[in-house]
mmCIF file of C-alpha atoms in Angstrom:
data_model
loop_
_atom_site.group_PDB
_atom_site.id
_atom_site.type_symbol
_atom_site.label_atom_id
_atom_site.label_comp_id
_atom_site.label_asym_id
_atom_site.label_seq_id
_atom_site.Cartn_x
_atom_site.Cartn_y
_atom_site.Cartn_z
ATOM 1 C CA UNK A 255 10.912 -45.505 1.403
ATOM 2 C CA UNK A 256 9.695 -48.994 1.625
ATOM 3 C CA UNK A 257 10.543 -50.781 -1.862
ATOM 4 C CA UNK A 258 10.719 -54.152 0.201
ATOM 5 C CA UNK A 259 8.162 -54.966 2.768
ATOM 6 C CA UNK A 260 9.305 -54.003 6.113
ATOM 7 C CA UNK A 261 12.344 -52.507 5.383
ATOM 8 C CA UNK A 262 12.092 -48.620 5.513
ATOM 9 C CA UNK A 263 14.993 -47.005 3.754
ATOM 10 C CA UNK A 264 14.808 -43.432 4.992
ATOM 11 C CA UNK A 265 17.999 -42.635 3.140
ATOM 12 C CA UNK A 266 15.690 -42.405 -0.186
ATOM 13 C CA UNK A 267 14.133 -39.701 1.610
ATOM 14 C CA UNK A 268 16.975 -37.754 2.024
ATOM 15 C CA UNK A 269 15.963 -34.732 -0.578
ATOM 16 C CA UNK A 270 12.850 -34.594 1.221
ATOM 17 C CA UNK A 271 14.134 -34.415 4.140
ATOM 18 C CA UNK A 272 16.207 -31.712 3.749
ATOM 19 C CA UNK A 273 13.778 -29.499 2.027
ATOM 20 C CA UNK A 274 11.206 -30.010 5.182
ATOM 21 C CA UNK A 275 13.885 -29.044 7.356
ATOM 22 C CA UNK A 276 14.723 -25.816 4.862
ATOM 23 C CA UNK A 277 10.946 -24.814 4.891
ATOM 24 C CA UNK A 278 9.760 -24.978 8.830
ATOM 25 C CA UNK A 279 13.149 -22.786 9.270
ATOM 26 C CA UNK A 280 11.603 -20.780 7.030
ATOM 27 C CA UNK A 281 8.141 -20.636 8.956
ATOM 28 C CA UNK A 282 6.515 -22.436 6.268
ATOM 29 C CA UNK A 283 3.430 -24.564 7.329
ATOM 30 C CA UNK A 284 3.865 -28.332 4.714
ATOM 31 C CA UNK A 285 1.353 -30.141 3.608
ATOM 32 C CA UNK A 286 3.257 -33.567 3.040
ATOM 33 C CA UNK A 287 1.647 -35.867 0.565
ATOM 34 C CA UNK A 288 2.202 -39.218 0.874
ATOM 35 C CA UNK A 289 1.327 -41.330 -2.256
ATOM 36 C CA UNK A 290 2.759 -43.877 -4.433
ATOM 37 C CA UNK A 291 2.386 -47.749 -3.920
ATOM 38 C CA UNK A 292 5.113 -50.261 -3.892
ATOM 39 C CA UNK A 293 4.822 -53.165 -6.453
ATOM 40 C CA UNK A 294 4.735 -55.726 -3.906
ATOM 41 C CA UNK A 295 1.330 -53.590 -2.179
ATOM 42 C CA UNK A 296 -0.600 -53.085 -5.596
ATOM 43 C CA UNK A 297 -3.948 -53.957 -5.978
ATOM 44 C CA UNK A 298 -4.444 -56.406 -8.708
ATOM 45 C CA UNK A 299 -5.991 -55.076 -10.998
ATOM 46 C CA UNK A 300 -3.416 -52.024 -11.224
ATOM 47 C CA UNK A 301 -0.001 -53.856 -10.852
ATOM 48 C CA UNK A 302 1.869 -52.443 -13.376
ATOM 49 C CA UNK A 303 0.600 -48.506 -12.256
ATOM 50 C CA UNK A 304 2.806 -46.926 -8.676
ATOM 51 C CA UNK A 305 -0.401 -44.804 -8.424
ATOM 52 C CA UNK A 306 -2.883 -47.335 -7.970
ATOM 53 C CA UNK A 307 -4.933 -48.414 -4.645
ATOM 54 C CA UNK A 308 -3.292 -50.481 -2.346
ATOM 55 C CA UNK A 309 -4.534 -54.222 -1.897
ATOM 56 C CA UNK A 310 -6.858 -55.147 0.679
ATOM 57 C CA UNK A 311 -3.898 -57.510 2.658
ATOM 58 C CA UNK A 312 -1.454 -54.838 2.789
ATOM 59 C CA UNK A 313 -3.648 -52.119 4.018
ATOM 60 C CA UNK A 314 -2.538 -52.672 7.473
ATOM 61 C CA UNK A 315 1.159 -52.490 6.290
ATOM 62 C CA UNK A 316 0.156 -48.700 4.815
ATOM 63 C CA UNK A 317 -1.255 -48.178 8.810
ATOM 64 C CA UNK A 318 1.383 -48.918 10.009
ATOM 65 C CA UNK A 319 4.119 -47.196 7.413
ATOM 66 C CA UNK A 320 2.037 -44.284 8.067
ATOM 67 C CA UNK A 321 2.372 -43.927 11.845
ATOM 68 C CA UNK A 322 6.119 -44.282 11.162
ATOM 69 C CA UNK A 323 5.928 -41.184 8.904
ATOM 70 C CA UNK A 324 3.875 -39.185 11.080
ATOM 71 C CA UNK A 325 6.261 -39.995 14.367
ATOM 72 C CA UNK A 326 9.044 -38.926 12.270
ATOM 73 C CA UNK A 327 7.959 -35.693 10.313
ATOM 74 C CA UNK A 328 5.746 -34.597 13.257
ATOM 75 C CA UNK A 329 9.033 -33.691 15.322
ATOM 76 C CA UNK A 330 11.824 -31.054 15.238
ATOM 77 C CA UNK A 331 13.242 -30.623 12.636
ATOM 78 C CA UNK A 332 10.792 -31.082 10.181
ATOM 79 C CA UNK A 333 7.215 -30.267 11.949
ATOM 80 C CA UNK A 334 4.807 -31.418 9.559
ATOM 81 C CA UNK A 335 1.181 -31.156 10.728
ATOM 82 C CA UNK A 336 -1.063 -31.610 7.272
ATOM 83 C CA UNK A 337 -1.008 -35.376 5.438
ATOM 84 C CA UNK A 338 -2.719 -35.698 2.340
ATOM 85 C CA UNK A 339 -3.361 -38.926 1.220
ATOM 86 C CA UNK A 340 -2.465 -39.292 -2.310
ATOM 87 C CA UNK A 341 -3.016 -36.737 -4.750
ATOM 88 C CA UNK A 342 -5.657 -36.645 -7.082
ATOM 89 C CA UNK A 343 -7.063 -40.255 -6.290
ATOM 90 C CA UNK A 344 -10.087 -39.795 -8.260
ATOM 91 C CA UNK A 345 -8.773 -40.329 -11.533
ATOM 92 C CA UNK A 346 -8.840 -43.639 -13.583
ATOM 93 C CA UNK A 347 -5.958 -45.798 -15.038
ATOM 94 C CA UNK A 348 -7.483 -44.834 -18.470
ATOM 95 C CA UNK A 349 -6.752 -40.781 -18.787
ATOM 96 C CA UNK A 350 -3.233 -41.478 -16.878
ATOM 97 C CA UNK A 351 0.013 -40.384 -19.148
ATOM 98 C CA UNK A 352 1.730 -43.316 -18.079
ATOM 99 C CA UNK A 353 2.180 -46.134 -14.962
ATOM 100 C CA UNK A 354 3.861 -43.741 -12.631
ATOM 101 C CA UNK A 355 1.683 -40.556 -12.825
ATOM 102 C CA UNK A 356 1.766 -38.002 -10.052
ATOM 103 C CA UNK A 357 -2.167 -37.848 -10.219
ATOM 104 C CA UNK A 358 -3.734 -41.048 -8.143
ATOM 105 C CA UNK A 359 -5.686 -43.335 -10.114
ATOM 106 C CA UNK A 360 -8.238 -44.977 -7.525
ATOM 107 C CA UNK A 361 -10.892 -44.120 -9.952
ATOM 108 C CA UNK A 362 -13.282 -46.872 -11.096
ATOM 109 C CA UNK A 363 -15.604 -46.156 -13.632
ATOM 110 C CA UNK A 364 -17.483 -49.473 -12.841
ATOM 111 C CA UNK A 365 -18.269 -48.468 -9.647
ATOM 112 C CA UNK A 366 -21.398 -46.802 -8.286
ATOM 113 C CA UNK A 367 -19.124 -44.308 -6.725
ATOM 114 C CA UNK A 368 -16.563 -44.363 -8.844
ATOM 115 C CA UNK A 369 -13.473 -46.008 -6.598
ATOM 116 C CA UNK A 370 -14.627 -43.777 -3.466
ATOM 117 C CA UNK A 371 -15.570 -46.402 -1.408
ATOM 118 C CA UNK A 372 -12.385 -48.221 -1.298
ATOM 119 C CA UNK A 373 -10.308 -44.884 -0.581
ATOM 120 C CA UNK A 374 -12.533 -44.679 2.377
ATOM 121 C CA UNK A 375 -11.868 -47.864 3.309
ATOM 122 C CA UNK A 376 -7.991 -47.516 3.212
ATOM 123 C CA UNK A 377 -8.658 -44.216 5.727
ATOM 124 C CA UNK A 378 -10.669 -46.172 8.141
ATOM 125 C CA UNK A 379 -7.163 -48.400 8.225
ATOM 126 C CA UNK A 380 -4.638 -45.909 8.806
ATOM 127 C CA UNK A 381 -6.870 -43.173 10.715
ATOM 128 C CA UNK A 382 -7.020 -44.449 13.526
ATOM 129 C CA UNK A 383 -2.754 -45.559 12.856
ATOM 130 C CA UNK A 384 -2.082 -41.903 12.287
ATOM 131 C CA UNK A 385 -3.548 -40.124 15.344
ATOM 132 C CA UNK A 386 -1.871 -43.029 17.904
ATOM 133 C CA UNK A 387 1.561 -41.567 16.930
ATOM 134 C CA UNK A 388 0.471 -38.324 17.223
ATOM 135 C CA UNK A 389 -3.238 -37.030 17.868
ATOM 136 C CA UNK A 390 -2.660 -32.901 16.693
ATOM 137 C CA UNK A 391 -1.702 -33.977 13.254
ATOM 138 C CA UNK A 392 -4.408 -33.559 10.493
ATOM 139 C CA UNK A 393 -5.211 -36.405 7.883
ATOM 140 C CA UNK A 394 -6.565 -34.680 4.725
ATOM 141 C CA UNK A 395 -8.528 -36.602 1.470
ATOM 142 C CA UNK A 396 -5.645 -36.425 -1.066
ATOM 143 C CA UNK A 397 -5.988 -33.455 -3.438
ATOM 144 C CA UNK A 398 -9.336 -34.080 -5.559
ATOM 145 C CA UNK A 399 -9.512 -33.252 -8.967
ATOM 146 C CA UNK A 400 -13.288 -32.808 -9.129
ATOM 147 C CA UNK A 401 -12.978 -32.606 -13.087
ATOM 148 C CA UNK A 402 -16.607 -32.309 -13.699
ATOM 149 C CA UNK A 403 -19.820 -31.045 -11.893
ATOM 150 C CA UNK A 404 -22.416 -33.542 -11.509
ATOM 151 C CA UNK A 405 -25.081 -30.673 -11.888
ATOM 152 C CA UNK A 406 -23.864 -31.517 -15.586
ATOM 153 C CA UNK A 407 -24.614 -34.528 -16.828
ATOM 154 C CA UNK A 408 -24.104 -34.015 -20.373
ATOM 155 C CA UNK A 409 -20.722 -33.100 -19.990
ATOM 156 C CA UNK A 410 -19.841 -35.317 -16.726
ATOM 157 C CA UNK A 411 -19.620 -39.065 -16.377
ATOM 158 C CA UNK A 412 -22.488 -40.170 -14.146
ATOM 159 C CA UNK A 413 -20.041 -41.706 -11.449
ATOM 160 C CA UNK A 414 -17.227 -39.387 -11.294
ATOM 161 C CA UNK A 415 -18.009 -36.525 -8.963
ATOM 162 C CA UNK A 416 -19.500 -39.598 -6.773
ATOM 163 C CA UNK A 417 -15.739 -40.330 -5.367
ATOM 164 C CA UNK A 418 -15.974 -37.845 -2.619
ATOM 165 C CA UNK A 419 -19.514 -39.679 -1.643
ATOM 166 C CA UNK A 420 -18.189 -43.122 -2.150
ATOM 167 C CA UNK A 421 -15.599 -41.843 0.657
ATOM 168 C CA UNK A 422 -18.287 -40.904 3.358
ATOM 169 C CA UNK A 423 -20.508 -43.970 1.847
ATOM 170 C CA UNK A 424 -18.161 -46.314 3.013
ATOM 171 C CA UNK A 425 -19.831 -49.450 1.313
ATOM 172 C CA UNK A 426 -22.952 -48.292 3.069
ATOM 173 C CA UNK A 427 -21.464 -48.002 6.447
ATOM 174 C CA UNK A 428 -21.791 -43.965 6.107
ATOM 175 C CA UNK A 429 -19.566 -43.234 8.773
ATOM 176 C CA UNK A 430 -16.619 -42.266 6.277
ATOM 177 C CA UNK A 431 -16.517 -39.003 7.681
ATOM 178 C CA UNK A 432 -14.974 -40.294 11.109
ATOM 179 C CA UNK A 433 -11.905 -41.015 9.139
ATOM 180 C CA UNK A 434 -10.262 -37.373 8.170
ATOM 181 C CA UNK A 435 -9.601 -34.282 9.357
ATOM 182 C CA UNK A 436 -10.245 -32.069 6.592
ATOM 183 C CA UNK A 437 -10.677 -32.223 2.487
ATOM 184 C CA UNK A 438 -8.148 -30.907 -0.464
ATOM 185 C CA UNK A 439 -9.327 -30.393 -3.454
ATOM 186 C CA UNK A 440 -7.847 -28.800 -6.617
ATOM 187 C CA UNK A 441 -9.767 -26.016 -8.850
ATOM 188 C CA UNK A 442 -8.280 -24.713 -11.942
ATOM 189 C CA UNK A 443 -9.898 -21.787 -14.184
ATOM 190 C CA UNK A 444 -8.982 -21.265 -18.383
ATOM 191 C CA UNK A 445 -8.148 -18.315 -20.081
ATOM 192 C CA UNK A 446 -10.706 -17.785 -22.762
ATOM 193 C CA UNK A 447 -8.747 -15.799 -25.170
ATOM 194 C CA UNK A 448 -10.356 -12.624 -24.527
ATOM 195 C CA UNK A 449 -9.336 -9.795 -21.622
ATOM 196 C CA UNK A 450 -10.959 -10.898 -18.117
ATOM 197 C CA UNK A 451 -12.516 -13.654 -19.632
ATOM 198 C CA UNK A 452 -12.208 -17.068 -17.938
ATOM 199 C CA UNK A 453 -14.228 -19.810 -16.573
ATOM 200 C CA UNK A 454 -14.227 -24.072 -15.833
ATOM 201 C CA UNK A 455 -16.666 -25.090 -18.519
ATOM 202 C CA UNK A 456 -16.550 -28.530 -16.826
ATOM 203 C CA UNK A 457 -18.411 -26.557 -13.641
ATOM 204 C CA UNK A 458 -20.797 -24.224 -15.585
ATOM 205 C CA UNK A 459 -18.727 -21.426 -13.966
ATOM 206 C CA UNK A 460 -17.444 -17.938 -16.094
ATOM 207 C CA UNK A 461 -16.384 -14.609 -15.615
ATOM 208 C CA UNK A 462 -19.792 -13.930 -15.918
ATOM 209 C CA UNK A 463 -21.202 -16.501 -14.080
ATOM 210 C CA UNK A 464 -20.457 -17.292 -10.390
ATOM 211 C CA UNK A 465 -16.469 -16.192 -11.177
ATOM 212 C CA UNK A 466 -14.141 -18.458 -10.279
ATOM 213 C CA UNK A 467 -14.750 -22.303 -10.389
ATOM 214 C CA UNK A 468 -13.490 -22.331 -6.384
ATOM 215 C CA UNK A 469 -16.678 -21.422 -5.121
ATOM 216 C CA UNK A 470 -19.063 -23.985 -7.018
ATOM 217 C CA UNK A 471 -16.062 -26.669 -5.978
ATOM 218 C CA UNK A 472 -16.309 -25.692 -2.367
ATOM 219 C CA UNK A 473 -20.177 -25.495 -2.341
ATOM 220 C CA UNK A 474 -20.107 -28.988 -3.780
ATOM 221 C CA UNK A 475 -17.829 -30.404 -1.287
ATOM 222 C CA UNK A 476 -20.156 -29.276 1.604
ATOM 223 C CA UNK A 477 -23.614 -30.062 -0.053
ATOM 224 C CA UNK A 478 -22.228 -33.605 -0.265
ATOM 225 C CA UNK A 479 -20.900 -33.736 3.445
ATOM 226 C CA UNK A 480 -24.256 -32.370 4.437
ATOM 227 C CA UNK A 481 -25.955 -34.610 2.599
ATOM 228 C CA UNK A 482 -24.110 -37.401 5.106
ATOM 229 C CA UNK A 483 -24.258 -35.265 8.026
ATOM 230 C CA UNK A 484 -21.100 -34.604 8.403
ATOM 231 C CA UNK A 485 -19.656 -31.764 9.768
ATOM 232 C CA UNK A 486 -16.421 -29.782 11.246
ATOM 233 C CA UNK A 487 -14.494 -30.250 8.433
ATOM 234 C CA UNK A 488 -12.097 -27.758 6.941
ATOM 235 C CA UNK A 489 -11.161 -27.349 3.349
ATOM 236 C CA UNK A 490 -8.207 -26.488 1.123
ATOM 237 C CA UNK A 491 -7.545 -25.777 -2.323
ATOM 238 C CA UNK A 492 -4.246 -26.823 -2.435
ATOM 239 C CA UNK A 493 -3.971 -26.229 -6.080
ATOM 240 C CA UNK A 494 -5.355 -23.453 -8.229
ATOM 241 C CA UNK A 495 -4.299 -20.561 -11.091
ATOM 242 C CA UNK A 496 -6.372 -19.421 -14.350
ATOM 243 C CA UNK A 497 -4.209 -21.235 -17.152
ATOM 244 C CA UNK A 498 -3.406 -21.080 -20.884
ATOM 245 C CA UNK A 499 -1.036 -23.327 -22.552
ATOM 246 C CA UNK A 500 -0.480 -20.882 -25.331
ATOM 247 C CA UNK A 501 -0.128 -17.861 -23.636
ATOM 248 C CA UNK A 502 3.410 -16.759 -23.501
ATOM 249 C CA UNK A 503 4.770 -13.491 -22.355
ATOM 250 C CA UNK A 504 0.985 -12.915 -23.208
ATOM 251 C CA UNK A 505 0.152 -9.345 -22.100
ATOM 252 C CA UNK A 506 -3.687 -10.201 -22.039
ATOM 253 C CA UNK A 507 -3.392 -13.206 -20.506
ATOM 254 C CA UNK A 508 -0.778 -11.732 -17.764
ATOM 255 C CA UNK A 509 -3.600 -8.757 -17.290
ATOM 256 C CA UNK A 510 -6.610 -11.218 -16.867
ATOM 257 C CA UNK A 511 -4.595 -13.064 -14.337
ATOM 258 C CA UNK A 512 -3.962 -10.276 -12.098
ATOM 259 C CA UNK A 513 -8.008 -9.915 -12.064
ATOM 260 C CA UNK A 514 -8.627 -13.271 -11.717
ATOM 261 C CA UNK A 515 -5.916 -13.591 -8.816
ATOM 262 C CA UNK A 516 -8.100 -11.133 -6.392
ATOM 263 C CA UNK A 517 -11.416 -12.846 -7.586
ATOM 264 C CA UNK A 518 -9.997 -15.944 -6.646
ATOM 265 C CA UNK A 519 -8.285 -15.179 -3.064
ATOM 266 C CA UNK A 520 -11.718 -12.887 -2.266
ATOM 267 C CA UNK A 521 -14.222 -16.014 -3.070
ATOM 268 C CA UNK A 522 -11.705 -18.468 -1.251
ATOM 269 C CA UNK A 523 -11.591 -16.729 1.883
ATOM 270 C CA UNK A 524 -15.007 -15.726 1.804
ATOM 271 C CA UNK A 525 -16.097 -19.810 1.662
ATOM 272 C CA UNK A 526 -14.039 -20.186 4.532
ATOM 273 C CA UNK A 527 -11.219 -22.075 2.999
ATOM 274 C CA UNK A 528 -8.340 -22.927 5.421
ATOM 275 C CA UNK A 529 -5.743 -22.585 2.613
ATOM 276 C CA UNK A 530 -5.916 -21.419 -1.036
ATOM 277 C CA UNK A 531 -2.348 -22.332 -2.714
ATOM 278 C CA UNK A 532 -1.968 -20.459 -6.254
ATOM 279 C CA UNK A 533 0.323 -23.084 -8.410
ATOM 280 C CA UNK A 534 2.615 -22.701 -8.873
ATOM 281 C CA UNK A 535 5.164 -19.288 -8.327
ATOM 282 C CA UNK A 536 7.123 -20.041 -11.540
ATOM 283 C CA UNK A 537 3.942 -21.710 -12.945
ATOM 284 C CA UNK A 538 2.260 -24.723 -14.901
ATOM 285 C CA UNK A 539 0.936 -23.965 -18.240
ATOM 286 C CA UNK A 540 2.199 -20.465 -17.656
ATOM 287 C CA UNK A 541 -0.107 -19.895 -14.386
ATOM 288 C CA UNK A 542 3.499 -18.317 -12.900
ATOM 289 C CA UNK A 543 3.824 -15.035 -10.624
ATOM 290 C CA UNK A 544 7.397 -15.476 -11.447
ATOM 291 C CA UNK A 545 9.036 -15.131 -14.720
ATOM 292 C CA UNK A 546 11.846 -17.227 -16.383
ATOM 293 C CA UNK A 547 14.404 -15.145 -13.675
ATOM 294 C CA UNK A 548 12.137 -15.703 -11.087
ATOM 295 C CA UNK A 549 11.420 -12.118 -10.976
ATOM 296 C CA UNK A 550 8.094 -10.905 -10.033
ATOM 297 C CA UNK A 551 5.309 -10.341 -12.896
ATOM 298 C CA UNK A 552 2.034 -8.184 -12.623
ATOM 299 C CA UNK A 553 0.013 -11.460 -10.968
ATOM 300 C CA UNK A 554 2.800 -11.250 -8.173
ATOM 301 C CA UNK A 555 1.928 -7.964 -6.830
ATOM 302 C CA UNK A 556 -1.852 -8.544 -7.164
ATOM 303 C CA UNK A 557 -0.921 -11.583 -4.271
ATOM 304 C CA UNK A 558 0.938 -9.792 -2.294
ATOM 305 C CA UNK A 559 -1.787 -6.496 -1.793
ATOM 306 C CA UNK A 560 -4.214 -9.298 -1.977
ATOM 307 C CA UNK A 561 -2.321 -10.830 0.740
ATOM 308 C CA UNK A 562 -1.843 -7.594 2.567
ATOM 309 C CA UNK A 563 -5.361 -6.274 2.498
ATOM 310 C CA UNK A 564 -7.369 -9.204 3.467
ATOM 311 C CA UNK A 565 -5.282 -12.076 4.061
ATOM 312 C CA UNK A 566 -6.216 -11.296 8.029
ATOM 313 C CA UNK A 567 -9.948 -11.028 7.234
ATOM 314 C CA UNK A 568 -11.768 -12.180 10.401
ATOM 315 C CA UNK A 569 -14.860 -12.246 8.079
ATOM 316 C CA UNK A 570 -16.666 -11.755 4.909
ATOM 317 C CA UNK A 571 -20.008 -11.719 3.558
ATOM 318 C CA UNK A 572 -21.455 -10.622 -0.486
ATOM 319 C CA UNK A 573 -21.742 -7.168 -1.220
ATOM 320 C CA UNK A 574 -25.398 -6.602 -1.343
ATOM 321 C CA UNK A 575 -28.071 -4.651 -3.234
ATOM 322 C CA UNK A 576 -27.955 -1.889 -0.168
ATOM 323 C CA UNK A 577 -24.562 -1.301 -0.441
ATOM 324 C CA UNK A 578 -24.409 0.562 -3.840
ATOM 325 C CA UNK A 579 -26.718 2.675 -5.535
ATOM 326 C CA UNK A 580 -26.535 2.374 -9.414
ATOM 327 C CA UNK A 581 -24.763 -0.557 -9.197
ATOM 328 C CA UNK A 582 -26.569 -3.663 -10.299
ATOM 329 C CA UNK A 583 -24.032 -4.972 -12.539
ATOM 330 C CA UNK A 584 -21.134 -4.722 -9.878
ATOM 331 C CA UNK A 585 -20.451 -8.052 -7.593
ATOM 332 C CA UNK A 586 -17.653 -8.718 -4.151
ATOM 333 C CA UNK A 587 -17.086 -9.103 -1.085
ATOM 334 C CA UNK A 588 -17.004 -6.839 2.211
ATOM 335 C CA UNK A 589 -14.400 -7.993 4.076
ATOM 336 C CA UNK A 590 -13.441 -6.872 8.095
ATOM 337 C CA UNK A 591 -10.113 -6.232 9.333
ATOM 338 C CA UNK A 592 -9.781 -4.966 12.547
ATOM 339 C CA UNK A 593 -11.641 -1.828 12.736
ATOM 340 C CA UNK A 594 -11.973 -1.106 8.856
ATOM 341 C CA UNK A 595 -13.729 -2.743 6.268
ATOM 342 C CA UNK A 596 -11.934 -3.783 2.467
ATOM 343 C CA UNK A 597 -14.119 -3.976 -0.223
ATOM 344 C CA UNK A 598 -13.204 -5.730 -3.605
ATOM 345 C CA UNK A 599 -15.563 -5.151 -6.259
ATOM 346 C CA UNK A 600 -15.467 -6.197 -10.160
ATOM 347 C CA UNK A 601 -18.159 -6.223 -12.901
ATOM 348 C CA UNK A 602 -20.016 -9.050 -13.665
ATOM 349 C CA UNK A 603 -19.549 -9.063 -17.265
ATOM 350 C CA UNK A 604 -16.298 -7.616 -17.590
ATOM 351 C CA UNK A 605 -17.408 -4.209 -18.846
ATOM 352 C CA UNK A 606 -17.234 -0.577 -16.716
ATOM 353 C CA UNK A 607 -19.562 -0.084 -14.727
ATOM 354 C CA UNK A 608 -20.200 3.425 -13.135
ATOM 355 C CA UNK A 609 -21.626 3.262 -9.286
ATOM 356 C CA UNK A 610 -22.342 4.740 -6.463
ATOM 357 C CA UNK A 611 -21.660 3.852 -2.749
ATOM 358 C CA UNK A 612 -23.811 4.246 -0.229
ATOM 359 C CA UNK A 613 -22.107 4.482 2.383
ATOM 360 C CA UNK A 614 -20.325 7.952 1.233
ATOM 361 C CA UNK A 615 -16.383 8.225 0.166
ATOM 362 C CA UNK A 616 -14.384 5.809 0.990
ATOM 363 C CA UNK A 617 -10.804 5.768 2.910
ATOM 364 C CA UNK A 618 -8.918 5.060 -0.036
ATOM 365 C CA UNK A 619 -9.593 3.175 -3.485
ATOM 366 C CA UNK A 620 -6.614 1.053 -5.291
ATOM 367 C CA UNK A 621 -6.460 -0.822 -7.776
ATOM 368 C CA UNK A 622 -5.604 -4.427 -7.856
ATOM 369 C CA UNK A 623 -2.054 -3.669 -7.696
ATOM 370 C CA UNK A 624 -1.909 -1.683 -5.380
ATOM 371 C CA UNK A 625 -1.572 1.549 -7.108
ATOM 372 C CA UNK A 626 -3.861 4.128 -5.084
ATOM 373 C CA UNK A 627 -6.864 6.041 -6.719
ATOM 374 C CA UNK A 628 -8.604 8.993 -5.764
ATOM 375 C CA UNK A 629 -11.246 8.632 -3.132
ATOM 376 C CA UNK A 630 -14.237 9.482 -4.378
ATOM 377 C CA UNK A 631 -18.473 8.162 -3.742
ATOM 378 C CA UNK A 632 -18.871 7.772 -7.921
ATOM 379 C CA UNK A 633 -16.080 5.566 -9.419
ATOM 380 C CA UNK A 634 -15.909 2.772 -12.407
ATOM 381 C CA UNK A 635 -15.636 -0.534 -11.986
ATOM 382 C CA UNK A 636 -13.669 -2.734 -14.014
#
C-alpha cells in the first residue's frame, strides 16, 4: 500500500478489499494481519528481507500508516475489529525460505530475548496510533510460532521462547503489556505414523501426554504474562491442525484427525481461548476438512458436531477422579450448555478403556461424528 513514503496506493489493495467486504456480508468476524515492510522502512541489518523489523526512524511512519488502516477497515463495508501485527515475528532471517517469507523474521538470536524487545517497542509506537482512530478495535501480538518450549533446553535455543518476554520486557521498562489487546499464537500437532498417535515433540506434548500441544502453548503464554503481572488479556490460536506431509488420501491419518479435531477444540475452549482457527479447510500439509472438490472429509463433520455440541459452552472444567468409577485411564472435559452438561472423553493412551459413570446413564452417547450410541452407565472408550 505504501511502496513510496507517504503515498498510500489503496488501489494495490483492491483484492483485499473486496474479499473483506465478501466476508462481513457473510457474518464473518477478520482478523486482518498487517505485515510486510517497505524497502525504504527496513531495518539495516535486514534490507534485502520484506519481513524484517522496521527501522527505528520510520516507526512513527508505521503509527501513523496504521491509524490510516484502522479508520478505513474499521467502517462499513469492511468492519474489521482484530489487527495482528505481523505474523510469526519470532523467527530469524536464518530458517526463512527466502527474502519475502510470509513468516516475520524479528528474531535475533543475539539477543537476550531473542528480537522481543524491539517488537515491543514498535507496539508502544503505533498503540497508542491505533486506538486514536478508533478505541473498540483490538491490537493483537502477530501470530507466534512458539517453535520450542523453554521447559526444554536440550531441544530449544536458550533465547527463543524469550520473544514473548522480550515484548512485555520492553528493554527493562516492563510495561510492554500496556501496548496490546490480546496475543495470537500458532500450535501445530504431527501425525506419528500410528492410529491416534500425535504429539509436538518440540513441547514435550503426545497423545499420551497432556494431548494436544494447545494447552502447554496457552499455559506458557500466561505463566509468562503472570510472571510480568499482566493481566486481561485474551488469546487466540489463530493457526492449528495435526499434520503429515506424507499422508495422502491416508485413511489412518484422516481417522486420527477426526480424534485429534475434538481433543483439540475441547482443550481450546476449556483454556479459555477467544478463537481456535483449524488451518486450513482445504489444508496445509494435508491438515484439510475439505478434499481436492472441496467436499467434506471425516475431520469436517467431527467440526461441525464439535461445533454444535460445545461451541456455546459457557464453561468447562477436567473430568475428575469422582466422575467415573473404573476409569483411571480415561481423560476430558465436562462442559455446560444451558441446562445440560456434554462430556468428551478419550483414553489416555489410545487403547479401550471400559468405565463406568457415576453419575448413572447418560442422555445420549455419540461418537465423534456424530453418529449416536446406545445410552448406557458401562461403555468403552476409545
Amino acid at each position: 500500500v505504501e511502496p513510496v513514503e507517504g503515498s498510500l496506493q489503496w488501489e494495490n489493495a483492491a483484492a483485499l478489499d473486496q474479499q473483506l467486504v465478501d466476508a462481513s456480508a457473510a457474518g464473518l468476524e477478520v482478523i486482518l494481519i498487517v505485515r510486510g515492510t517497505p524497502e525504504w522502512a527496513r531495518a539495516e541489518e535486514t534490507l534485502g528481507y520484506s519481513c524484517g523489523p522496521i527501522r527505528p526512524s520510520k516507526l512513527p511512519n508505521f503509527a501513523s500508516f496504521m491509524a490510516q488502516v484502522v479508520r478505513r477497515y474499521s467502517q462499513p463495508p469492511y468492519n474489521v475489529s482484530y489487527y495482528e501485527i505481523w505474523n510469526e515475528p519470532d523467527v530469524e532471517i536464518s530458517v526463512l525460505p527466502g527474502p519475502d517469507s510470509a513468516y516475520g523474521c524479528w528474531g535475533d538470536p543475539r539477543d537476550e530475548y531473542y528480537g522481543g524487545g524491539y517488537y515491543g517497542e514498535m507496539l508502544k509506537v503505533i498503540y497508542p496510533a491505533v486506538k486514536a482512530a478508533n478505541p473498540n478495535v483490538q491490537v493483537m501480538v502477530g501470530g507466534l510460532l512458539l517453535i520450542c518450549s523453554p521447559h526444554i533446553p536440550a531441544e530449544c535455543p536458550s533465547s527463543h521462547p524469550k520473544f514473548l518476554e522480550g515484548i512485555l520486557h520492553r528493554n527493562g521498562n516492563n510495561d510492554g503489556g500496556d501496548y496490546f489487546d490480546g496475543i495470537s499464537f500458532h500450535a501445530y500437532d504431527y501425525y506419528f505414523d500410528q492410529l491416534n498417535r500425535f504429539g509436538n515433540p518440540d513441547w514435550g506434548t503426545a497423545w499420551n501426554n497432556g494431548g494436544p500441544g494447545v494447552t502447554a502453548k496457552a499455559k506458557f503464554i500466561r505463566e509468562t504474562l503472570a510472571a510480568y503481572n499482566v493481566s486481561g488479556k485474551f488469546l487466540m490460536n489463530t493457526e492449528g491442525a495435526i499434520l503429515c506431509d506424507y499422508c495422502v488420501d491416508d485413511d489412518e491419518f484422516e481417522a486420527t484427525k477426526v480424534n485429534f479435531l475434538v481433543q483439540f477444540y475441547s482443550a481450546a475452549i476449556a483454556e479459555g481461548l477467544s478463537a481456535n482457527i483449524w488451518y486450513s479447510a482445504p489444508g496445509w500439509r494435508n491438515s484439510g476438512l475439505l478434499d481436492r472438490k472441496l467436499e467434506p472429509k471425516p475431520g469436517y463433520h467431527a467440526y461441525a458436531f464439535a461445533r454444535e455440541t460445545i461451541g456455546a459452552a459457557s464453561s468447562a472444567e477436567p473430568v475428575g477422579d469422582g466422575d467415573l468409577i473404573d476409569g483411571n485411564g480415561v481423560v476430558g472435559y465436562k462442559f455446560q450448555r444451558l441446562n445440560h452438561q456434554v462430556w468428551v472423553l478419550w483414553s489416555a493412551d489410545g487403547a479401550e478403556q471400559p468405565i463406568r459413570l457415576r453419575p448413572g446413564t447418560p442422555a445420549a452417547i455419540y461418537d465423534p461424528l456424530g453418529i449416536s450410541q446406545e445410552p448406557s452407565q458401562e461403555i468403552t472408550i476409545g
